[in-house]
JSON list of C-alpha atoms in Angstrom, two decimals:
[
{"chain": "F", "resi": 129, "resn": "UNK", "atom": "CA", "xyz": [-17.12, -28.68, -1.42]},
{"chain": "F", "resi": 130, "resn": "UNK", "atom": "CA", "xyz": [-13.65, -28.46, 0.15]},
{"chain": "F", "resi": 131, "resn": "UNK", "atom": "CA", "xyz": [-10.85, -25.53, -0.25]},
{"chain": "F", "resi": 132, "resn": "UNK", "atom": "CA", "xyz": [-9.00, -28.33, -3.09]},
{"chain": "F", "resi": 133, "resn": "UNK", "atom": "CA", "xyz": [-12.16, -28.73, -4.72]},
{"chain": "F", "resi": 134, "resn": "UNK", "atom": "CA", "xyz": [-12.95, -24.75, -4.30]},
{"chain": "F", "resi": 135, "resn": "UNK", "atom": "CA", "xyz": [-9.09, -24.10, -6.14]},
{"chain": "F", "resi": 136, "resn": "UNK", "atom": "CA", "xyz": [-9.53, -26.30, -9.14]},
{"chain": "F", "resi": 137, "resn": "UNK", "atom": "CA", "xyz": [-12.74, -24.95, -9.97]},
{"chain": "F", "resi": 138, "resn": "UNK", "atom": "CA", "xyz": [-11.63, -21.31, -9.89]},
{"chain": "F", "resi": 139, "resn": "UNK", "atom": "CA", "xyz": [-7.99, -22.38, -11.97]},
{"chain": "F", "resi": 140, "resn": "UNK", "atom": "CA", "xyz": [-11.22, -23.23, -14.43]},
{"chain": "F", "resi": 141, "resn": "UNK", "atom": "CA", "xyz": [-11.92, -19.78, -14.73]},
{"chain": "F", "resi": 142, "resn": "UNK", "atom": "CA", "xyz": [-15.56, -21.29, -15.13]},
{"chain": "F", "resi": 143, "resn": "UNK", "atom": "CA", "xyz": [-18.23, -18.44, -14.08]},
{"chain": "F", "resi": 144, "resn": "UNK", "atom": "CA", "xyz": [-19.27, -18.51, -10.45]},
{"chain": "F", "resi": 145, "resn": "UNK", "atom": "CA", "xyz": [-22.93, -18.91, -10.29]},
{"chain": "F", "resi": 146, "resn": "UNK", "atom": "CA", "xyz": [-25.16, -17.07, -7.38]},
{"chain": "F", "resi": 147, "resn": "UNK", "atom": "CA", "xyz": [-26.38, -19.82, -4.83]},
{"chain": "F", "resi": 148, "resn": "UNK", "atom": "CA", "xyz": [-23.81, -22.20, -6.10]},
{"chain": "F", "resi": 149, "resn": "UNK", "atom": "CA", "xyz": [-21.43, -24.43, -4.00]},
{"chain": "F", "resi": 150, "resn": "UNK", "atom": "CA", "xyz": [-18.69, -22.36, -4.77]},
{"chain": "F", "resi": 151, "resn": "UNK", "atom": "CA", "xyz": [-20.09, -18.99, -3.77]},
{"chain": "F", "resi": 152, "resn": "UNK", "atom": "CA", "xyz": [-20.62, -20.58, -0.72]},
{"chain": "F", "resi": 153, "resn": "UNK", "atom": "CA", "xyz": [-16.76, -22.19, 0.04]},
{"chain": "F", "resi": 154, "resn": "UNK", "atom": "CA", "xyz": [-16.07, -18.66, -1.36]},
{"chain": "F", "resi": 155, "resn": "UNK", "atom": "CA", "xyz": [-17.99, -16.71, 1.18]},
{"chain": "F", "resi": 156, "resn": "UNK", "atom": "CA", "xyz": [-16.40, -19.21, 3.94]},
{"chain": "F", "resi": 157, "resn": "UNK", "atom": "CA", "xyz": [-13.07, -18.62, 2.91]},
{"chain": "F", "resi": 158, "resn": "UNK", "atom": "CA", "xyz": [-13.72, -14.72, 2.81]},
{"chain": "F", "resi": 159, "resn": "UNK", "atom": "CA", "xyz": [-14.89, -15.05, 6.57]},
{"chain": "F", "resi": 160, "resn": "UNK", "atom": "CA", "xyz": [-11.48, -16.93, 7.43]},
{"chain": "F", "resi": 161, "resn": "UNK", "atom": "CA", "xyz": [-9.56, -14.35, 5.85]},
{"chain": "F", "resi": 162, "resn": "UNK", "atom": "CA", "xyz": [-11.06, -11.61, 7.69]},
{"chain": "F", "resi": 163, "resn": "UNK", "atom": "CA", "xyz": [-10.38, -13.03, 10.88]},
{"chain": "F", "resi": 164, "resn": "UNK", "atom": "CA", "xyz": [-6.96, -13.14, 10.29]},
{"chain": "F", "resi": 165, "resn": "UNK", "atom": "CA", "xyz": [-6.54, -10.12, 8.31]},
{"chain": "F", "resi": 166, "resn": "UNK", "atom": "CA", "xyz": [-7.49, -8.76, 11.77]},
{"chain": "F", "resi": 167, "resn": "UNK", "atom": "CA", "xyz": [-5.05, -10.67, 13.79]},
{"chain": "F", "resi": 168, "resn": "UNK", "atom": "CA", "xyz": [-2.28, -9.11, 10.82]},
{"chain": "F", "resi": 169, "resn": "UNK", "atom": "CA", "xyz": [-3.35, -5.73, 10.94]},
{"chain": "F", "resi": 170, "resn": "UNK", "atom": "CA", "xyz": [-4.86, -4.64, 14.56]},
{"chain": "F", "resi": 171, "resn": "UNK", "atom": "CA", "xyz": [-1.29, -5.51, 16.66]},
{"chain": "F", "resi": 172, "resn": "UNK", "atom": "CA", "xyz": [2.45, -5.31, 16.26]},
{"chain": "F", "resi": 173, "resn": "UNK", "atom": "CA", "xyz": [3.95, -8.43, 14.79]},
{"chain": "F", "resi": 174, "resn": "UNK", "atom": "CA", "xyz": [7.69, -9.16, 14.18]},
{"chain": "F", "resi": 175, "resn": "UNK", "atom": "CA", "xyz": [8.75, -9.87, 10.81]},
{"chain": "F", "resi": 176, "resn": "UNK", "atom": "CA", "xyz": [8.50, -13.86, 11.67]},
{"chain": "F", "resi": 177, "resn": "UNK", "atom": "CA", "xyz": [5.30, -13.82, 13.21]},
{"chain": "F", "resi": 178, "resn": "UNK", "atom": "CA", "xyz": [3.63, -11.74, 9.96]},
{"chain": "F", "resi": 179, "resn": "UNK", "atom": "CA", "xyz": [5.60, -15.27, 7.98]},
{"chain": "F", "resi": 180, "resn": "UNK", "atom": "CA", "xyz": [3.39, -17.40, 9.99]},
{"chain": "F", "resi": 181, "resn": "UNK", "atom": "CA", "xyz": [0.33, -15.34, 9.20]},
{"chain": "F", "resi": 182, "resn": "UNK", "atom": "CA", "xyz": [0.71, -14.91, 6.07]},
{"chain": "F", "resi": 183, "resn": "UNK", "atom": "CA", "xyz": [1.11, -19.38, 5.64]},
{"chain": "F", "resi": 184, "resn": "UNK", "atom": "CA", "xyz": [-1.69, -19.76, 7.69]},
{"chain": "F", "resi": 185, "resn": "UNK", "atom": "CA", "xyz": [-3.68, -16.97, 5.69]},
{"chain": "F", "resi": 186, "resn": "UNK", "atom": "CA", "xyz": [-2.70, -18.83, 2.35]},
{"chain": "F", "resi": 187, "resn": "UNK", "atom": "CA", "xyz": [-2.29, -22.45, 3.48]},
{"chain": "F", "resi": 188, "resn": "UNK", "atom": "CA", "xyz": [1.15, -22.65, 2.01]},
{"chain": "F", "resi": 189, "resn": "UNK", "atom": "CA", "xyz": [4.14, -21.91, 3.94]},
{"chain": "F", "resi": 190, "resn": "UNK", "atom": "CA", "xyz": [5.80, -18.79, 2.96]},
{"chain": "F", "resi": 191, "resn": "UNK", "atom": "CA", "xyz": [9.58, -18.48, 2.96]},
{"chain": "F", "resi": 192, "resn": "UNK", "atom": "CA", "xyz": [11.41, -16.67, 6.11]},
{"chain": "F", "resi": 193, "resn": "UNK", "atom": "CA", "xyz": [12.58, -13.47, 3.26]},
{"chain": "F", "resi": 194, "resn": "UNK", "atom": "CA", "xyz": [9.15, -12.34, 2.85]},
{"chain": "F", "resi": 195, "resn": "UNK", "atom": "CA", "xyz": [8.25, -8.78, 3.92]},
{"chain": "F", "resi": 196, "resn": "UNK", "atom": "CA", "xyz": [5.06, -7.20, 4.42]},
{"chain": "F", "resi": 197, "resn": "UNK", "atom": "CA", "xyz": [3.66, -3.75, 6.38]},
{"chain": "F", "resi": 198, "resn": "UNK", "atom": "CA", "xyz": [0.42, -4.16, 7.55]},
{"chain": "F", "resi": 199, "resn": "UNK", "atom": "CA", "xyz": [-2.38, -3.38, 7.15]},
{"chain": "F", "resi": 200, "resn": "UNK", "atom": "CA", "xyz": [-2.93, -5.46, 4.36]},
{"chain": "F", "resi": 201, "resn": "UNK", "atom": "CA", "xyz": [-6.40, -7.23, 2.76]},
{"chain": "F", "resi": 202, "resn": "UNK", "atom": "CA", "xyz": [-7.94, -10.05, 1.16]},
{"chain": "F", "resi": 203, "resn": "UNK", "atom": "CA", "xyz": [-11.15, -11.53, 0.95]},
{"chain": "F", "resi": 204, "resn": "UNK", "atom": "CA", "xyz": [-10.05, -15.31, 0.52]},
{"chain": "F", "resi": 205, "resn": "UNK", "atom": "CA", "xyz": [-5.92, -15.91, 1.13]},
{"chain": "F", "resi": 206, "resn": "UNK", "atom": "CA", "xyz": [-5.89, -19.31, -0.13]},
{"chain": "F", "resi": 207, "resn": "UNK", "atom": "CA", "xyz": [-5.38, -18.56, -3.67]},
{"chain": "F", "resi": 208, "resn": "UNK", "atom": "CA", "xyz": [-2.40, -16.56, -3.03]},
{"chain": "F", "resi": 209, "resn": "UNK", "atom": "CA", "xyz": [1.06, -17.71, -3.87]},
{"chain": "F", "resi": 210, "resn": "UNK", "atom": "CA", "xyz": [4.09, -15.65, -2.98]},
{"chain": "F", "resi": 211, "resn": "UNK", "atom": "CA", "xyz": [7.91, -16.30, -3.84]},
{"chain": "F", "resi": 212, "resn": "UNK", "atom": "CA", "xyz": [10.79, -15.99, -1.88]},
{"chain": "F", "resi": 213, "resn": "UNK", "atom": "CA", "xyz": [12.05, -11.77, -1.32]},
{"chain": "F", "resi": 214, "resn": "UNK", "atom": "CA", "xyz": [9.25, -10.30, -1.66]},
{"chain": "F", "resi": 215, "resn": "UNK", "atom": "CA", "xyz": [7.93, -7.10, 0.14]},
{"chain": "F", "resi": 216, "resn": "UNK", "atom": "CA", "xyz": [4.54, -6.08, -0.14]},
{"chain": "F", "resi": 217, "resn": "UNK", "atom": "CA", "xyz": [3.93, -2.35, 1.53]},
{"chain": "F", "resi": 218, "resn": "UNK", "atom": "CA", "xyz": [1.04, -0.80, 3.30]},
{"chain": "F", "resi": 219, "resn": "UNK", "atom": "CA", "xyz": [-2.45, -1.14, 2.77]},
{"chain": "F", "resi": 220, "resn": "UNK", "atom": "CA", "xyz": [-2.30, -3.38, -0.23]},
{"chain": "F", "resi": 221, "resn": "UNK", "atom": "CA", "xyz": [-5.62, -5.19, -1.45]},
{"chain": "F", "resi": 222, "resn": "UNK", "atom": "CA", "xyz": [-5.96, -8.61, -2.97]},
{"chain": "F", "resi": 223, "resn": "UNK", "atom": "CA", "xyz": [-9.30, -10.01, -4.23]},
{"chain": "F", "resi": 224, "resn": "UNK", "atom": "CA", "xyz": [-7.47, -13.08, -4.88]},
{"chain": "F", "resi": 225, "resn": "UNK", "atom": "CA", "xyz": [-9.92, -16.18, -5.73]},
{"chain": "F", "resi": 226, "resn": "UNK", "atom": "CA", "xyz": [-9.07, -16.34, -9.38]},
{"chain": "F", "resi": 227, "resn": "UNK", "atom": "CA", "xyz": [-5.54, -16.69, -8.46]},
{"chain": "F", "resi": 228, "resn": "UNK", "atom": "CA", "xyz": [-2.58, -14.21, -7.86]},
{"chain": "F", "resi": 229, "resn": "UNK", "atom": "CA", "xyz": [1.15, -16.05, -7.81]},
{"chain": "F", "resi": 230, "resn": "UNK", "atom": "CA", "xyz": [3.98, -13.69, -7.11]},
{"chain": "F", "resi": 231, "resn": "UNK", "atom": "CA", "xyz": [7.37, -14.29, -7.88]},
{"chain": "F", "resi": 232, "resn": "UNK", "atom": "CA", "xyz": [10.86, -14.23, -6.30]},
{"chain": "F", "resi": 233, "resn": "UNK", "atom": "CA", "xyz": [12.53, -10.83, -5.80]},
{"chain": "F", "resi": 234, "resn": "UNK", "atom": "CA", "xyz": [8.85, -8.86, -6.18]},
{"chain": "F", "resi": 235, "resn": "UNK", "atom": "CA", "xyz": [8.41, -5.33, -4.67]},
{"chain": "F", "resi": 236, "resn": "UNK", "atom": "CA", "xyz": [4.26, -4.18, -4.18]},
{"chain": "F", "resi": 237, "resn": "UNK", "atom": "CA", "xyz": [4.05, -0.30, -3.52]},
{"chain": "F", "resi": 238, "resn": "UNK", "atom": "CA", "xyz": [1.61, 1.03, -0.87]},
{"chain": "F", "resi": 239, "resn": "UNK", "atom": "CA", "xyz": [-2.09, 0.48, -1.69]},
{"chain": "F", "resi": 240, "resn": "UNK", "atom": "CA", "xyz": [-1.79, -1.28, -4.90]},
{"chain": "F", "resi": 241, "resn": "UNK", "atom": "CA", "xyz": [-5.08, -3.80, -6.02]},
{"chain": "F", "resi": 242, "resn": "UNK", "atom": "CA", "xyz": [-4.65, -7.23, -7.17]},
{"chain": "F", "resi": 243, "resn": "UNK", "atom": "CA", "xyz": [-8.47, -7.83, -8.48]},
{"chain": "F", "resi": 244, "resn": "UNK", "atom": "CA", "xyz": [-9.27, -11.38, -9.78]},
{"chain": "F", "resi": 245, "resn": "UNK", "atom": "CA", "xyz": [-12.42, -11.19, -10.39]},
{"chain": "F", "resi": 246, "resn": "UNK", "atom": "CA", "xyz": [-15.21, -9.62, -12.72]},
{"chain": "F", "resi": 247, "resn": "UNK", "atom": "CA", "xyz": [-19.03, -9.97, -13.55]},
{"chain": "F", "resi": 248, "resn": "UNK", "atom": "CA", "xyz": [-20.87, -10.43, -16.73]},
{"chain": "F", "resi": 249, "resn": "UNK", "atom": "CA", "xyz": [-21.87, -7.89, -18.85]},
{"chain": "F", "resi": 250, "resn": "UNK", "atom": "CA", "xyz": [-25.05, -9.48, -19.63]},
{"chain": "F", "resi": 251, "resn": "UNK", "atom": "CA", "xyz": [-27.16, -7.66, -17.01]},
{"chain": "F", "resi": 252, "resn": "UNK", "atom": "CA", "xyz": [-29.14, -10.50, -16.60]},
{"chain": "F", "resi": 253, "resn": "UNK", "atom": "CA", "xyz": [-26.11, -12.32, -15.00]},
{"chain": "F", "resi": 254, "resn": "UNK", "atom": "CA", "xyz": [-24.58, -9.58, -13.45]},
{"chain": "F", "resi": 255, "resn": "UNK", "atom": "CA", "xyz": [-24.13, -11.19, -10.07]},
{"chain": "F", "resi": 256, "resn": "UNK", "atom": "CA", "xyz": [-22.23, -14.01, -11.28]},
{"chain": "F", "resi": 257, "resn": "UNK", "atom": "CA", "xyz": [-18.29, -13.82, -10.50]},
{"chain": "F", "resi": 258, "resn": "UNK", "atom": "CA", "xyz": [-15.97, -14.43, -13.47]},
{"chain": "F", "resi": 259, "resn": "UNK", "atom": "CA", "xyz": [-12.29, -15.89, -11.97]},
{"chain": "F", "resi": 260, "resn": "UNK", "atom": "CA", "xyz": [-9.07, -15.05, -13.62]},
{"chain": "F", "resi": 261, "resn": "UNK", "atom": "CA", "xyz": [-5.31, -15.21, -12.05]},
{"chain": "F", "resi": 262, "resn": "UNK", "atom": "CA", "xyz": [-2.82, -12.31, -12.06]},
{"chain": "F", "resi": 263, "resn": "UNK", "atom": "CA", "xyz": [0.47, -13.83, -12.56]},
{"chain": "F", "resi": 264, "resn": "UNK", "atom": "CA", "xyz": [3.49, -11.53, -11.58]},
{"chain": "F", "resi": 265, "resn": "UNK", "atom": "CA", "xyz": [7.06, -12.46, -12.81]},
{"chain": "F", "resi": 266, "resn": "UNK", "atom": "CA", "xyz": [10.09, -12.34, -10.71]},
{"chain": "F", "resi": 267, "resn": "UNK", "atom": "CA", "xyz": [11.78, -9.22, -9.85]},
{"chain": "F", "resi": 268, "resn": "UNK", "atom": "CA", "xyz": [9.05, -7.10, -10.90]},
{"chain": "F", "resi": 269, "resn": "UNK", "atom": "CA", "xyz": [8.08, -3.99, -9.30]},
{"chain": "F", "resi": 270, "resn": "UNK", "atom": "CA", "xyz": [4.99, -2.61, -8.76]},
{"chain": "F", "resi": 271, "resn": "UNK", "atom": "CA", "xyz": [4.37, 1.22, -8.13]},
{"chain": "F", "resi": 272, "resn": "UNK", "atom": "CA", "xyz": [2.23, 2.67, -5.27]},
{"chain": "F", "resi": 273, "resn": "UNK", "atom": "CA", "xyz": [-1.46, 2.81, -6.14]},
{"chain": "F", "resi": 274, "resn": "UNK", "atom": "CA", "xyz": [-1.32, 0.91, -9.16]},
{"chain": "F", "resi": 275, "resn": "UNK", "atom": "CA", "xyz": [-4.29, -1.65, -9.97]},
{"chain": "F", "resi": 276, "resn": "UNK", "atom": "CA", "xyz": [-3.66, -4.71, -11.57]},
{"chain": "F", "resi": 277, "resn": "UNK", "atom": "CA", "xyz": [-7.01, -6.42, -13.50]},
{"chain": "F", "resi": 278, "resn": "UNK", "atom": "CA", "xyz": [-7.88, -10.38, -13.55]},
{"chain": "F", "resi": 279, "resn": "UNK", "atom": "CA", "xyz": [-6.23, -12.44, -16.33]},
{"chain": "F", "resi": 280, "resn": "UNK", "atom": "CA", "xyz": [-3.18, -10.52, -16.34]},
{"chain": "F", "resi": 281, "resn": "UNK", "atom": "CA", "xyz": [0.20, -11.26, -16.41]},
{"chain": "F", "resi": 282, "resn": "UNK", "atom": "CA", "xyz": [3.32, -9.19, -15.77]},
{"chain": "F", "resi": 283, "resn": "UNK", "atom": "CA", "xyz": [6.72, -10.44, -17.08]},
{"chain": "F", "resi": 284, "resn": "UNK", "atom": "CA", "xyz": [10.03, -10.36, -15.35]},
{"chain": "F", "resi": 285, "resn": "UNK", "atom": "CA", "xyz": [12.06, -7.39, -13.83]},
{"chain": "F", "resi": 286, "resn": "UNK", "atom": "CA", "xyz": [9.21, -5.38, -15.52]},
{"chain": "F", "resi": 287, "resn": "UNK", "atom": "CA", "xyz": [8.21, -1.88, -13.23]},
{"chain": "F", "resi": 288, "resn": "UNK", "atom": "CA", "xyz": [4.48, -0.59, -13.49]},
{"chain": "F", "resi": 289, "resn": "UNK", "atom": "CA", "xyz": [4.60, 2.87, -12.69]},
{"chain": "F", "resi": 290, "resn": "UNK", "atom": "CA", "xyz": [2.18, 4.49, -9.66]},
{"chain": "F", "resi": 291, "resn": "UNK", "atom": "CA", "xyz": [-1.01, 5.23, -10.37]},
{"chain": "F", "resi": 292, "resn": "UNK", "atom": "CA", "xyz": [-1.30, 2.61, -13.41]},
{"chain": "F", "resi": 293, "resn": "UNK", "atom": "CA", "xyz": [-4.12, 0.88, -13.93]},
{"chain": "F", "resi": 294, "resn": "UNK", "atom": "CA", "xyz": [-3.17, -2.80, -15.71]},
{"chain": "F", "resi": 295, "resn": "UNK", "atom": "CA", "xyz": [-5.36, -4.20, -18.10]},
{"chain": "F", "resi": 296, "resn": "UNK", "atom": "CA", "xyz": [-3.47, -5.99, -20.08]},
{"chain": "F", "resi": 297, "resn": "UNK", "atom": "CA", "xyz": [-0.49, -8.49, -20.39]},
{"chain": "F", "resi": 298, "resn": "UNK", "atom": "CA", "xyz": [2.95, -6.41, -20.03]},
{"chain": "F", "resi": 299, "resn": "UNK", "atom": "CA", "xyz": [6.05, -8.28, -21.68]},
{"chain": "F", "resi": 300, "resn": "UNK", "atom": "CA", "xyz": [9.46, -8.95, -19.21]},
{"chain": "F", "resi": 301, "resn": "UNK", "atom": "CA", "xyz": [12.06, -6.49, -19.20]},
{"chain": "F", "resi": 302, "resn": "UNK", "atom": "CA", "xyz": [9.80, -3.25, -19.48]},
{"chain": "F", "resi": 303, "resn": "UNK", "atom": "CA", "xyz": [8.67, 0.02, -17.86]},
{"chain": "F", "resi": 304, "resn": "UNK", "atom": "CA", "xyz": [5.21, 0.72, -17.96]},
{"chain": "F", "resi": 305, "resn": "UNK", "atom": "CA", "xyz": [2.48, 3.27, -17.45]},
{"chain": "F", "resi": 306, "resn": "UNK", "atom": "CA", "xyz": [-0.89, 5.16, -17.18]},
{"chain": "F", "resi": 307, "resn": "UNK", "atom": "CA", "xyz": [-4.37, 4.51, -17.30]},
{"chain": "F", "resi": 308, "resn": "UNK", "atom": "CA", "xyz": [-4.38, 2.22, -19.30]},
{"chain": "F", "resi": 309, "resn": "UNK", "atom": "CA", "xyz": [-1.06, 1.19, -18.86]},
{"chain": "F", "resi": 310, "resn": "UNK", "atom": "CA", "xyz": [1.24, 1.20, -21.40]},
{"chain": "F", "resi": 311, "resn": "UNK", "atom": "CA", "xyz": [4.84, 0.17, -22.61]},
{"chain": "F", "resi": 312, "resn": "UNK", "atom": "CA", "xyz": [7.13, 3.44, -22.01]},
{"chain": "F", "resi": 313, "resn": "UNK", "atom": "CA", "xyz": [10.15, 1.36, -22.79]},
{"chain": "F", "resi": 314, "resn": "UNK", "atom": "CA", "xyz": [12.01, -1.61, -22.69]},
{"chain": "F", "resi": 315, "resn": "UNK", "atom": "CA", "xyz": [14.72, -1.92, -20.03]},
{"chain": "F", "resi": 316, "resn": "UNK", "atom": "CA", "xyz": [18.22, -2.51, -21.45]},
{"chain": "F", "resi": 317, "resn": "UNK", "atom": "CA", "xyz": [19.70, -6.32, -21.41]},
{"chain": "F", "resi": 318, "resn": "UNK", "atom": "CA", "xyz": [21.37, -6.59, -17.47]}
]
């Protein structure tokens, strides 16, 4: 199995079996990551060398704007996808093999959790890995220690509040917050 092959079958959102092909590319991948999740987070780098990190960490090239302060984590890279202006802050976490895009203008608060993955409930299947993306709109901004859950999707110029723990869709235009998170209101037309 290669990393194209490895993509498509997580965009599936098919369940991840244990001993399977793709646990395997997934466990390679999660080695990669860590080696240069090291190289990010265990030196100084200027703003264009964390750029050239961060492409190599997701195999896309990631536009000059971008913004991060280390340390930051992920246990695959590759199925990131990151816009153009956005700053992610400290010690931010993405389990990112179902998918995480972020759009253009995006602002992550320190320590938030992008998690992409889940297991069955059916305790006899409990190790298998069930994939789903996080999609986050443009101009969004995300609160310190907020968690965001697979399958979710966060509309534009919404603003999760810290602490929040996202379990569902949230619409554009919005403020939102608590555990679960929830619509506090709707921001007024710009």
């Amino acid at each position: 199995m290669n990393i194209n092959d490895f993509l498509e079958y997580m965009q599936s959102q098919k369940m991840v079996e244990t001993g399977s092909p793709v646990l395997e590319m997934f466990h390679k991948l999660s080695q990669d990551a860590l080696k240069i999740t090291m190289e990010i987070n265990n030196k100084y780098h200027t703003p264009e060398e964390l750029v050239e990190l961060f492409s190599k960490l997701t195999g896309k090239q990631i536009d000059s704007s971008f913004r991060v302060f280390p340390p930051f984590y992920t246990d695959c890279g590759k199925n990131i996808t990151i816009g153009r202006n956005v700053f992610i802050n400290m010690c931010c976490k993405f389990q990112d093999q179902g998918g995480i895009t972020i759009g253009d203008g995006c602002l992550i608060g320190h320590n938030v959790t992008l998690a992409t993955l889940n297991h069955d409930i059916n305790p006899k299947n409990r190790q298998a890995i069930l994939p789903a993306p996080i999609t986050i709109g443009k101009n969004v901004w995300i609160g310190a220690d907020v968690t965001v859950l697979s399958g979710v999707t966060i509309g534009d110029n919404s603003i999760i509040g810290a602490g929040s723990v996202v379990t569902k869709d949230v619409p554009p235009n919005c403020i939102s917050a608590g555990n679960p998170c929830k619509i506090i209101r709707y921001i007024d037309s710009l």
